[in-house]
Amino acid sequence: MLRLENVTKTFNIGSASAKKALDDVSLHVKKGDFITIIGSNGAGKSTLFGAICGDFFTDCGSIFLDGEDVTMLEEYKRAHNIGRLFQDPMRGTAPGMTIEENLALAAGRGGWLSTVTRAEKALFREKLSLLGMGLEDMVEQQVGLLSGGQRQALTLLMATFNPPKILLLDEHTAALDPATADTVIKITNDMVTENSLTCLMVTHNMQSALEMGNRTIMMDRGKVIFDTSGEERSRLTVNDLTERFSDIAGRALATDRMLLGI
Ligand SMILES: Nc1ncnc2c1ncn2[C@@H]1O[C@H](COP(=O)(O)OP(=O)(O)OP(=O)(O)O)[C@@H](O)[C@H]1O
Ligand SMILES: [Mg+2]
């Protein structure tokens, strides 16, 4: 489904501030894989997603999406195959438009968004009700007025409205309060598993990393340093995971948010 072969990315190449954010990364993702990604600050997790989406071209290596070599393909040409969520709930939805207009956009419908048909309205309400956040009764509300959690749940629905080949979640619950984050995590899990989506999810929550999905990878200093699935993974505890990190990386696994306890 997704294959990265020896991908390296250096920011500010050739200057004193050059930073190798991805260092010879190879990763094979199978169709239907739900992979959680953990790693310290600056490990290269977001850069990995940037490379997949084509935010920039990599220094070397190759990227294949569903058999197609996309290494040199511009970002906008990859976008329709990729769903992506960021930490910031303000990204991914249009604040000045209503919920149904946003969904009409996500459904890929052209024409006047303000004339959402009755059939579309019914479909949108049905999909919204599955989120369990009461959004189905607010379809004409402007998205800018929603809470961060509601907005992130809506973004998730929009990103998967037409199932993408791959869904990339970059700490998409990190900016939410713990209770709302739990709700959005549950929605995510249901959505990914029920639709058998292929998904990569960056999280700083070690428990979620082990409980969700079928495989976990750990990144450090631009490299994938640990990749676990199957029985080995099912036996791992959070403690094992952090110990494994310090064994391999030679220092304790810590992120700002882990240190802050959020
Ligand atoms: N656009 C950029 N220009 C220059 N350096 C960058 C850029 N983006 C990322 N970097 C650097 O590349 C390294 C990897 O960054 P990246 O954002 O991928 O880390 P991360 O694993 O997502 O970290 P975090 O957990 O903090 O989100 C960092 O040292 C970062 O400062
Ligand atoms: Mg990041």
Short mmCIF file of C-alpha atoms and ligand atoms in Angstrom, two decimals:
data_model
loop_
_atom_site.label_atom_id
_atom_site.label_comp_id
_atom_site.label_asym_id
_atom_site.label_seq_id
_atom_site.Cartn_x
_atom_site.Cartn_y
_atom_site.Cartn_z
CA MET A 1 0.00 0.00 0.00
CA LEU A 2 2.66 2.51 1.09
CA ARG A 3 6.35 1.90 0.70
CA LEU A 4 9.19 4.18 1.65
CA GLU A 5 12.62 3.05 0.52
CA ASN A 6 15.72 4.68 2.01
CA VAL A 7 14.12 8.09 2.37
CA THR A 8 16.29 10.92 3.67
CA LYS A 9 15.25 14.53 4.21
CA THR A 10 17.55 17.33 5.29
CA PHE A 11 16.10 20.76 6.03
CA ASN A 12 18.24 23.82 5.20
CA ILE A 13 20.62 21.57 3.33
CA GLY A 14 24.10 23.04 2.84
CA SER A 15 23.71 25.66 5.56
CA ALA A 16 25.00 25.77 9.13
CA SER A 17 21.48 25.04 10.37
CA ALA A 18 21.13 21.89 8.24
CA LYS A 19 18.99 19.28 9.97
CA LYS A 20 18.61 15.67 8.84
CA ALA A 21 15.01 15.04 9.89
CA LEU A 22 14.67 11.67 8.11
CA ASP A 23 17.70 9.44 7.89
CA ASP A 24 17.48 6.50 5.49
CA VAL A 25 13.93 5.52 6.47
CA SER A 26 12.41 2.41 4.93
CA LEU A 27 8.87 1.48 5.85
CA HIS A 28 6.39 -0.93 4.30
CA VAL A 29 2.75 -0.40 5.18
CA LYS A 30 0.23 -3.07 4.18
CA LYS A 31 -3.35 -2.36 3.15
CA GLY A 32 -5.46 -2.25 6.30
CA ASP A 33 -2.49 -1.67 8.62
CA PHE A 34 -3.22 0.66 11.51
CA ILE A 35 0.19 1.74 12.74
CA THR A 36 0.80 3.87 15.80
CA ILE A 37 3.97 5.98 15.81
CA ILE A 38 5.78 7.18 18.90
CA GLY A 39 9.04 9.02 19.44
CA SER A 40 10.66 11.94 21.18
CA ASN A 41 10.33 15.58 20.11
CA GLY A 42 12.04 16.24 16.82
CA ALA A 43 12.29 12.51 15.99
CA GLY A 44 10.98 13.11 12.47
CA LYS A 45 7.39 11.88 12.88
CA SER A 46 5.74 14.91 11.27
CA THR A 47 8.47 15.04 8.64
CA LEU A 48 7.64 11.43 7.75
CA PHE A 49 4.05 12.52 7.07
CA GLY A 50 5.31 15.55 5.15
CA ALA A 51 7.37 13.26 2.93
CA ILE A 52 4.39 10.97 2.29
CA CYS A 53 2.13 13.92 1.43
CA GLY A 54 4.69 15.74 -0.70
CA ASP A 55 5.05 18.87 1.45
CA PHE A 56 8.59 18.81 0.06
CA PHE A 57 10.69 16.53 -2.08
CA THR A 58 13.07 14.21 -0.27
CA ASP A 59 16.85 14.28 -0.76
CA CYS A 60 16.91 10.65 -1.86
CA GLY A 61 14.94 7.45 -1.66
CA SER A 62 11.58 6.49 -3.14
CA ILE A 63 7.96 6.62 -2.03
CA PHE A 64 5.29 4.36 -3.52
CA LEU A 65 1.60 4.77 -2.79
CA ASP A 66 -0.60 1.90 -3.89
CA GLY A 67 2.01 0.80 -6.41
CA GLU A 68 2.51 4.27 -7.89
CA ASP A 69 5.88 5.98 -7.56
CA VAL A 70 4.90 9.34 -6.03
CA THR A 71 8.42 10.41 -5.07
CA MET A 72 8.40 13.33 -7.49
CA LEU A 73 4.64 13.92 -7.57
CA GLU A 74 3.44 17.33 -6.39
CA GLU A 75 1.50 17.57 -3.15
CA TYR A 76 -1.84 18.49 -4.74
CA LYS A 77 -1.69 15.43 -6.98
CA ARG A 78 -1.29 13.12 -3.97
CA ALA A 79 -3.85 14.91 -1.81
CA HIS A 80 -6.98 13.12 -3.02
CA ASN A 81 -5.51 9.78 -1.95
CA ILE A 82 -4.45 10.92 1.50
CA GLY A 83 -6.47 12.03 4.53
CA ARG A 84 -4.50 14.05 7.06
CA LEU A 85 -5.25 15.49 10.48
CA PHE A 86 -3.04 17.80 12.50
CA GLN A 87 -2.81 18.67 16.16
CA ASP A 88 -4.54 21.99 15.58
CA PRO A 89 -8.35 21.54 15.45
CA MET A 90 -8.56 24.80 13.47
CA ARG A 91 -6.95 23.15 10.45
CA GLY A 92 -8.89 20.91 8.09
CA THR A 93 -12.28 22.63 8.18
CA ALA A 94 -13.53 25.97 6.83
CA PRO A 95 -14.65 28.06 9.84
CA GLY A 96 -16.89 30.49 7.94
CA MET A 97 -18.93 27.70 6.38
CA THR A 98 -21.61 25.54 7.96
CA ILE A 99 -21.16 21.90 8.91
CA GLU A 100 -23.17 20.74 5.91
CA GLU A 101 -21.25 23.00 3.53
CA ASN A 102 -17.98 21.59 4.86
CA LEU A 103 -19.29 18.08 4.35
CA ALA A 104 -20.47 18.92 0.84
CA LEU A 105 -16.90 20.03 0.10
CA ALA A 106 -15.50 16.81 1.59
CA ALA A 107 -17.95 14.77 -0.48
CA GLY A 108 -16.29 16.34 -3.50
CA ARG A 109 -19.45 17.94 -4.73
CA GLY A 110 -19.10 20.95 -7.04
CA GLY A 111 -21.73 23.64 -7.52
CA TRP A 112 -23.45 25.86 -4.98
CA LEU A 113 -22.70 24.66 -1.49
CA SER A 114 -25.61 26.64 -0.10
CA THR A 115 -28.05 24.41 -1.93
CA VAL A 116 -27.34 21.17 -0.13
CA THR A 117 -30.03 18.74 -1.28
CA ARG A 118 -32.42 16.92 1.02
CA ALA A 119 -30.76 13.58 0.22
CA GLU A 120 -27.32 15.00 1.04
CA LYS A 121 -28.64 16.47 4.27
CA ALA A 122 -29.98 13.06 5.31
CA LEU A 123 -26.67 11.36 4.50
CA PHE A 124 -24.69 14.01 6.37
CA ARG A 125 -26.95 13.77 9.42
CA GLU A 126 -26.63 9.99 9.43
CA LYS A 127 -22.83 10.12 9.28
CA LEU A 128 -22.68 12.89 11.88
CA SER A 129 -24.89 10.95 14.29
CA LEU A 130 -22.33 8.12 14.25
CA LEU A 131 -19.84 10.51 15.86
CA GLY A 132 -22.04 10.70 18.95
CA MET A 133 -21.34 14.40 19.48
CA GLY A 134 -24.75 15.83 18.64
CA LEU A 135 -23.46 17.46 15.46
CA GLU A 136 -26.36 16.03 13.44
CA ASP A 137 -28.65 18.61 15.04
CA MET A 138 -26.32 21.49 14.16
CA VAL A 139 -25.81 21.05 10.42
CA GLU A 140 -26.48 24.70 9.65
CA GLN A 141 -24.13 25.96 12.33
CA GLN A 142 -20.87 27.66 11.34
CA VAL A 143 -17.90 25.40 11.98
CA GLY A 144 -15.95 28.26 13.58
CA LEU A 145 -18.39 28.13 16.51
CA LEU A 146 -17.72 24.47 17.33
CA SER A 147 -15.49 23.27 20.17
CA GLY A 148 -12.04 21.87 19.37
CA GLY A 149 -13.25 18.30 19.94
CA GLN A 150 -16.32 18.71 17.74
CA ARG A 151 -14.18 20.26 15.08
CA GLN A 152 -11.61 17.49 15.17
CA ALA A 153 -14.35 14.84 14.97
CA LEU A 154 -15.84 16.67 11.97
CA THR A 155 -12.39 16.90 10.36
CA LEU A 156 -12.02 13.15 10.81
CA LEU A 157 -15.37 12.55 9.14
CA MET A 158 -14.43 14.88 6.29
CA ALA A 159 -11.02 13.28 5.80
CA THR A 160 -12.63 9.85 5.48
CA PHE A 161 -15.89 10.82 3.74
CA ASN A 162 -14.54 9.33 0.54
CA PRO A 163 -12.19 6.74 2.08
CA PRO A 164 -8.59 7.80 1.33
CA LYS A 165 -5.90 5.26 0.44
CA ILE A 166 -4.18 6.23 3.63
CA LEU A 167 -5.12 8.29 6.69
CA LEU A 168 -2.37 10.17 8.53
CA LEU A 169 -3.13 11.40 12.05
CA ASP A 170 -0.46 13.65 13.56
CA GLU A 171 -1.22 13.86 17.30
CA HIS A 172 -4.74 14.90 16.36
CA THR A 173 -6.00 14.76 19.94
CA ALA A 174 -3.02 16.42 21.64
CA ALA A 175 -4.62 19.87 21.82
CA LEU A 176 -7.87 18.58 23.37
CA ASP A 177 -8.73 18.20 27.05
CA PRO A 178 -8.29 14.59 28.26
CA ALA A 179 -12.00 13.66 28.25
CA THR A 180 -12.56 15.08 24.75
CA ALA A 181 -9.33 13.47 23.55
CA ASP A 182 -10.67 10.10 24.75
CA THR A 183 -13.91 10.65 22.82
CA VAL A 184 -12.07 11.57 19.62
CA ILE A 185 -9.73 8.59 20.06
CA LYS A 186 -12.73 6.29 20.33
CA ILE A 187 -14.30 7.81 17.21
CA THR A 188 -10.97 7.38 15.42
CA ASN A 189 -10.70 3.75 16.42
CA ASP A 190 -14.25 2.96 15.29
CA MET A 191 -13.84 4.82 12.03
CA VAL A 192 -10.53 3.20 11.11
CA THR A 193 -11.50 -0.34 12.09
CA GLU A 194 -15.07 -0.31 10.75
CA ASN A 195 -13.92 1.02 7.38
CA SER A 196 -10.69 -1.05 7.35
CA LEU A 197 -8.73 2.10 6.62
CA THR A 198 -4.97 2.06 6.28
CA CYS A 199 -3.83 4.49 8.93
CA LEU A 200 -0.68 5.90 10.53
CA MET A 201 -1.25 7.67 13.84
CA VAL A 202 1.37 9.66 15.73
CA THR A 203 0.63 9.77 19.44
CA HIS A 204 2.48 10.64 22.61
CA ASN A 205 0.10 8.44 24.57
CA MET A 206 1.96 5.15 25.01
CA GLN A 207 -1.17 3.34 26.17
CA SER A 208 -3.09 4.32 23.02
CA ALA A 209 -0.02 3.42 20.97
CA LEU A 210 -0.16 -0.15 22.24
CA GLU A 211 -3.93 -0.55 22.45
CA MET A 212 -4.84 0.86 19.05
CA GLY A 213 -3.98 -0.63 15.69
CA ASN A 214 -1.93 -3.69 14.80
CA ARG A 215 1.61 -2.35 14.73
CA THR A 216 3.72 0.26 16.54
CA ILE A 217 6.85 1.96 15.32
CA MET A 218 9.22 4.07 17.35
CA MET A 219 11.25 6.88 15.80
CA ASP A 220 14.32 8.67 17.03
CA ARG A 221 16.68 11.11 15.32
CA GLY A 222 15.16 10.56 11.91
CA LYS A 223 15.22 6.77 12.07
CA VAL A 224 12.74 4.00 12.75
CA ILE A 225 14.42 2.33 15.72
CA PHE A 226 11.78 -0.22 16.69
CA ASP A 227 8.93 -1.83 14.78
CA THR A 228 6.62 -4.26 16.55
CA SER A 229 3.45 -6.17 15.72
CA GLY A 230 1.71 -9.48 16.37
CA GLU A 231 2.36 -11.48 19.47
CA GLU A 232 5.45 -9.54 20.53
CA ARG A 233 3.45 -6.32 20.52
CA SER A 234 0.46 -7.81 22.31
CA ARG A 235 2.73 -8.74 25.23
CA LEU A 236 4.33 -5.28 25.51
CA THR A 237 3.46 -2.92 28.36
CA VAL A 238 4.00 0.84 28.40
CA ASN A 239 6.96 0.21 30.67
CA ASP A 240 8.50 -2.27 28.22
CA LEU A 241 8.07 0.28 25.46
CA THR A 242 9.84 3.11 27.29
CA GLU A 243 12.58 0.70 28.41
CA ARG A 244 13.00 -0.51 24.87
CA PHE A 245 13.40 3.08 23.75
CA SER A 246 16.14 3.86 26.28
CA ASP A 247 17.93 0.59 25.44
CA ILE A 248 18.06 1.43 21.76
CA ALA A 249 18.33 5.24 21.84
CA GLY A 250 20.60 5.38 24.86
CA ARG A 251 18.46 7.91 26.72
CA ALA A 252 14.99 8.20 28.22
CA LEU A 253 11.98 8.68 25.98
CA ALA A 254 10.50 12.05 26.76
CA THR A 255 8.28 14.50 24.96
CA ASP A 256 7.16 17.90 26.19
CA ARG A 257 3.66 16.61 26.70
CA MET A 258 4.76 13.46 28.49
CA LEU A 259 6.84 15.57 30.85
CA LEU A 260 3.90 17.89 31.44
CA GLY A 261 1.73 14.85 32.08
CA ILE A 262 -0.84 15.73 29.41
N1 LIG B 1 10.39 23.12 7.87
C1 LIG B 1 11.47 22.84 8.64
N2 LIG B 1 12.58 23.57 8.53
C2 LIG B 1 13.68 23.27 9.28
N3 LIG B 1 13.73 22.27 10.18
C3 LIG B 1 12.65 21.52 10.34
C4 LIG B 1 11.44 21.77 9.60
N4 LIG B 1 10.51 20.86 9.97
C5 LIG B 1 11.10 20.09 10.91
N5 LIG B 1 12.37 20.48 11.13
C6 LIG B 1 13.31 19.87 12.07
O1 LIG B 1 13.38 18.48 11.75
C7 LIG B 1 13.41 17.68 12.93
C8 LIG B 1 12.23 16.74 12.94
O2 LIG B 1 11.03 17.50 13.12
P1 LIG B 1 9.58 16.86 13.18
O3 LIG B 1 8.63 17.98 13.24
O4 LIG B 1 9.43 15.88 12.08
O5 LIG B 1 9.63 16.07 14.57
P2 LIG B 1 8.46 15.33 15.35
O6 LIG B 1 8.94 13.95 15.60
O7 LIG B 1 7.19 15.51 14.64
O8 LIG B 1 8.46 16.11 16.75
P3 LIG B 1 7.27 16.56 17.72
O9 LIG B 1 7.02 15.40 18.63
O10 LIG B 1 7.85 17.72 18.45
O11 LIG B 1 6.09 16.93 16.87
C9 LIG B 1 13.41 18.68 14.09
O12 LIG B 1 14.72 18.87 14.50
C10 LIG B 1 12.83 19.92 13.50
O13 LIG B 1 13.31 21.07 14.16
MG MG B 2 5.39 16.42 15.07
#
